[in-house]
Coordinates of C-alpha atoms in Angstrom, one line a residue:
M10 CA 27.5 5.5 13.2
R11 CA 28.5 8.3 10.6
R12 CA 28.6 7.3 7.0
T13 CA 31.2 8.3 4.7
K14 CA 30.4 10.8 1.8
R15 CA 30.5 8.2 -0.9
E16 CA 28.2 5.6 1.1
R17 CA 25.7 8.4 1.9
Q18 CA 25.7 9.3 -2.0
R19 CA 25.1 5.7 -2.8
M20 CA 22.4 5.2 -0.4
L21 CA 20.9 8.8 -1.4
K22 CA 20.8 7.6 -5.0
E23 CA 19.3 4.4 -4.1
T24 CA 16.6 6.1 -2.1
I25 CA 15.6 8.6 -4.9
E26 CA 15.4 5.7 -7.1
E27 CA 13.0 4.0 -5.1
N28 CA 11.0 7.3 -4.2
P29 CA 11.4 10.1 -6.9
F30 CA 8.9 12.0 -4.9
I31 CA 11.0 12.3 -1.5
T32 CA 11.9 15.7 -0.5
D33 CA 15.3 17.2 0.5
E34 CA 14.0 17.7 4.0
E35 CA 13.0 14.2 4.2
L36 CA 16.3 13.0 2.9
A37 CA 18.1 15.2 5.3
E38 CA 16.4 13.7 8.2
K39 CA 16.9 10.4 6.9
F40 CA 20.6 10.8 6.6
S41 CA 20.9 13.1 9.6
V42 CA 22.6 15.8 7.7
S43 CA 21.7 19.2 6.5
I44 CA 19.4 20.1 3.7
Q45 CA 22.3 21.9 2.1
T46 CA 24.6 18.9 2.3
I47 CA 21.7 17.0 0.6
R48 CA 21.6 19.5 -2.3
L49 CA 25.3 19.3 -2.7
D50 CA 25.3 15.5 -3.0
R51 CA 22.2 15.9 -5.6
L52 CA 24.1 18.4 -7.3
E53 CA 27.4 16.1 -7.3
L54 CA 25.3 13.2 -8.4
S55 CA 23.5 15.2 -11.0
I56 CA 20.2 14.2 -9.8
P57 CA 17.5 17.0 -10.4
E58 CA 15.5 18.6 -7.7
L59 CA 12.0 17.2 -6.7
R60 CA 10.0 19.2 -9.1
E61 CA 12.2 18.2 -12.1
R62 CA 11.7 14.5 -10.8
I63 CA 8.0 14.9 -10.5
K64 CA 7.9 16.1 -14.1
H65 CA 10.1 13.6 -15.6
V66 CA 8.0 10.7 -13.9
A67 CA 4.8 12.3 -15.0
E68 CA 6.1 12.8 -18.7
K69 CA 7.3 9.3 -18.9
S70 CA 3.7 8.0 -17.4
F71 CA 1.5 10.1 -19.4
A72 CA 3.4 10.1 -22.8
D73 CA 1.9 6.4 -23.4
K74 CA -1.7 7.8 -22.3
V75 CA -1.9 11.1 -24.5
K76 CA -2.5 9.9 -28.2
S77 CA -3.9 13.2 -29.3
L78 CA -0.6 15.4 -28.9
P79 CA 2.8 15.2 -27.9
I80 CA 2.9 15.6 -24.2
D81 CA 5.2 18.4 -24.3
E82 CA 2.5 20.4 -26.4
V83 CA 0.1 20.4 -23.4
I84 CA 0.2 24.1 -22.0
G85 CA 1.0 23.8 -18.3
E86 CA 2.0 20.9 -16.5
M87 CA 0.0 17.5 -16.6
I88 CA -0.2 16.1 -13.3
D89 CA -3.1 13.5 -13.9
I90 CA -5.1 11.9 -16.8
E91 CA -7.6 9.2 -17.4
P92 CA -8.1 8.9 -21.2
D93 CA -11.8 9.7 -22.3
Q94 CA -12.5 10.6 -18.6
S95 CA -10.6 13.4 -16.8
A96 CA -7.2 15.0 -16.8
I97 CA -5.5 17.7 -14.7
S98 CA -2.8 20.2 -15.5
I99 CA -1.2 23.2 -13.5
F100 CA 0.2 26.3 -15.1
D101 CA 2.4 29.0 -13.2
V102 CA 1.5 32.3 -14.3
K103 CA 5.0 34.1 -14.9
K104 CA 6.0 37.6 -16.0
E105 CA 5.8 36.7 -19.7
H106 CA 2.2 35.6 -19.2
V107 CA 0.8 39.1 -18.0
F108 CA 0.1 42.6 -19.2
K109 CA 3.0 44.9 -18.3
R110 CA 0.7 47.5 -16.8
N111 CA -1.3 45.6 -14.4
Q112 CA 0.2 42.0 -14.2
I113 CA -2.9 40.4 -15.1
A114 CA -2.6 37.1 -17.1
R115 CA -3.3 37.2 -20.7
G116 CA -6.8 35.5 -21.5
H117 CA -5.1 33.3 -24.4
H118 CA -2.8 31.6 -21.8
L119 CA -5.8 30.2 -19.7
F120 CA -7.5 29.4 -22.8
A121 CA -4.5 27.5 -24.3
Q122 CA -4.3 25.5 -20.9
A123 CA -8.0 24.3 -21.1
N124 CA -8.0 23.8 -24.7
S125 CA -4.7 21.7 -24.8
L126 CA -6.2 19.8 -21.8
A127 CA -9.3 19.0 -23.5
V128 CA -7.3 17.8 -26.6
A129 CA -5.2 15.6 -24.5
V130 CA -8.1 14.0 -22.6
I131 CA -9.5 12.6 -25.8
N132 CA -8.1 9.2 -26.4
D133 CA -7.6 9.3 -30.2
E134 CA -4.6 10.2 -32.6
L135 CA -6.9 13.1 -33.9
A136 CA -8.7 15.5 -31.7
L137 CA -9.6 18.9 -32.7
T138 CA -11.7 21.5 -31.1
A139 CA -14.9 22.1 -33.1
K140 CA -16.6 24.4 -30.7
A141 CA -16.0 26.2 -27.6
N142 CA -18.1 28.1 -24.9
L143 CA -15.9 29.9 -22.5
R144 CA -16.2 32.1 -19.4
F145 CA -13.5 33.9 -17.7
T146 CA -14.8 34.4 -13.9
R147 CA -12.0 36.4 -12.5
Q148 CA -8.6 38.1 -13.4
V149 CA -5.6 36.0 -12.7
K150 CA -2.4 37.6 -11.6
E151 CA 1.3 37.1 -11.9
N152 CA 2.7 34.3 -9.6
E153 CA -0.4 32.6 -9.1
R154 CA -0.9 28.9 -9.9
V155 CA -3.8 27.8 -12.1
V156 CA -5.3 24.2 -11.7
A157 CA -7.2 23.2 -14.8
K158 CA -9.7 20.0 -14.5
A159 CA -11.2 18.5 -17.5
K160 CA -14.0 15.9 -17.6
V161 CA -15.4 14.2 -20.5
K162 CA -19.3 14.6 -20.2
G163 CA -20.3 12.4 -23.1
V164 CA -21.1 12.5 -27.0
N165 CA -23.6 15.0 -28.4
E166 CA -26.2 14.2 -31.2
A167 CA -23.4 15.4 -33.8
G168 CA -21.2 12.6 -32.6
R169 CA -18.7 15.2 -31.0
T170 CA -17.3 14.4 -27.5
I171 CA -18.0 17.1 -24.8
V172 CA -15.3 18.1 -22.5
E173 CA -16.0 20.7 -19.6
V174 CA -12.7 22.4 -18.0
N175 CA -12.7 24.4 -14.9
S176 CA -9.8 26.2 -13.8
Y177 CA -9.1 27.3 -10.4
V178 CA -6.6 29.3 -8.4
G179 CA -7.0 27.8 -4.8
Q180 CA -10.7 26.9 -4.3
E181 CA -11.9 30.0 -6.5
L182 CA -13.0 29.3 -9.9
V183 CA -11.2 31.6 -12.5
F184 CA -12.2 30.0 -16.0
S185 CA -14.8 27.4 -17.3
G186 CA -15.2 26.1 -20.6
E187 CA -17.3 23.6 -22.5
F188 CA -15.4 22.2 -25.5
E189 CA -17.0 20.3 -28.3
M190 CA -14.2 17.9 -29.6
Y191 CA -14.1 16.3 -33.1
R192 CA -12.4 13.0 -33.1
S193 CA -11.4 10.5 -35.7
N194 CA -12.8 7.2 -34.0
I195 CA -16.1 8.7 -32.8
A196 CA -17.2 5.8 -30.3
K197 CA -19.9 5.8 -27.9
K198 CA -19.3 5.2 -24.2
D199 CA -20.3 1.7 -24.6
G200 CA -17.8 0.9 -26.9
V201 CA -20.2 0.8 -30.0
N202 CA -18.7 2.4 -33.1
D203 CA -20.6 5.3 -34.2
E204 CA -18.8 6.6 -37.5
N205 CA -21.9 6.0 -39.6
R206 CA -24.2 8.7 -38.0
N207 CA -25.3 11.5 -40.1

């Protein structure tokens, strides 16, 4: 039984509200129509494409978790975060991020992605980079996707939080950094406040 356009669009809207991560291909199969029809329906209903929906859902859920900076100040797209534990972001290298003569990404973009992720993972209103040890292990080219993974390693003798960030293109390590982070609520892992240390 064929549905009317109005009926299909109503069901399409409900389906996407239930599962914002459903692809156009899956929707086309579900409603037995072409992908083009689904795209036209989405356009008429002002429903953004999958990538935009994922970004919107992520921003809504991460905005509450990230205290140290506004979510839109994270360089790259945040895709996962566990405050004071780990975080992941992706950064697509485009024409504006590379040197014109050789299409190699400028290093400060890779650093900015890693540094902003190190700040974002800190569960505090104030988090600043005090020191960083960096290694660029291979050149990144235009149109490559960089996945940065931050991991909180603990607190050093100075009471600073150590965050390790490794960035990959595919399985290949392209950048690694160890960030020493100053935070206003210096606390040990066991929850004991540690602000009185020398």
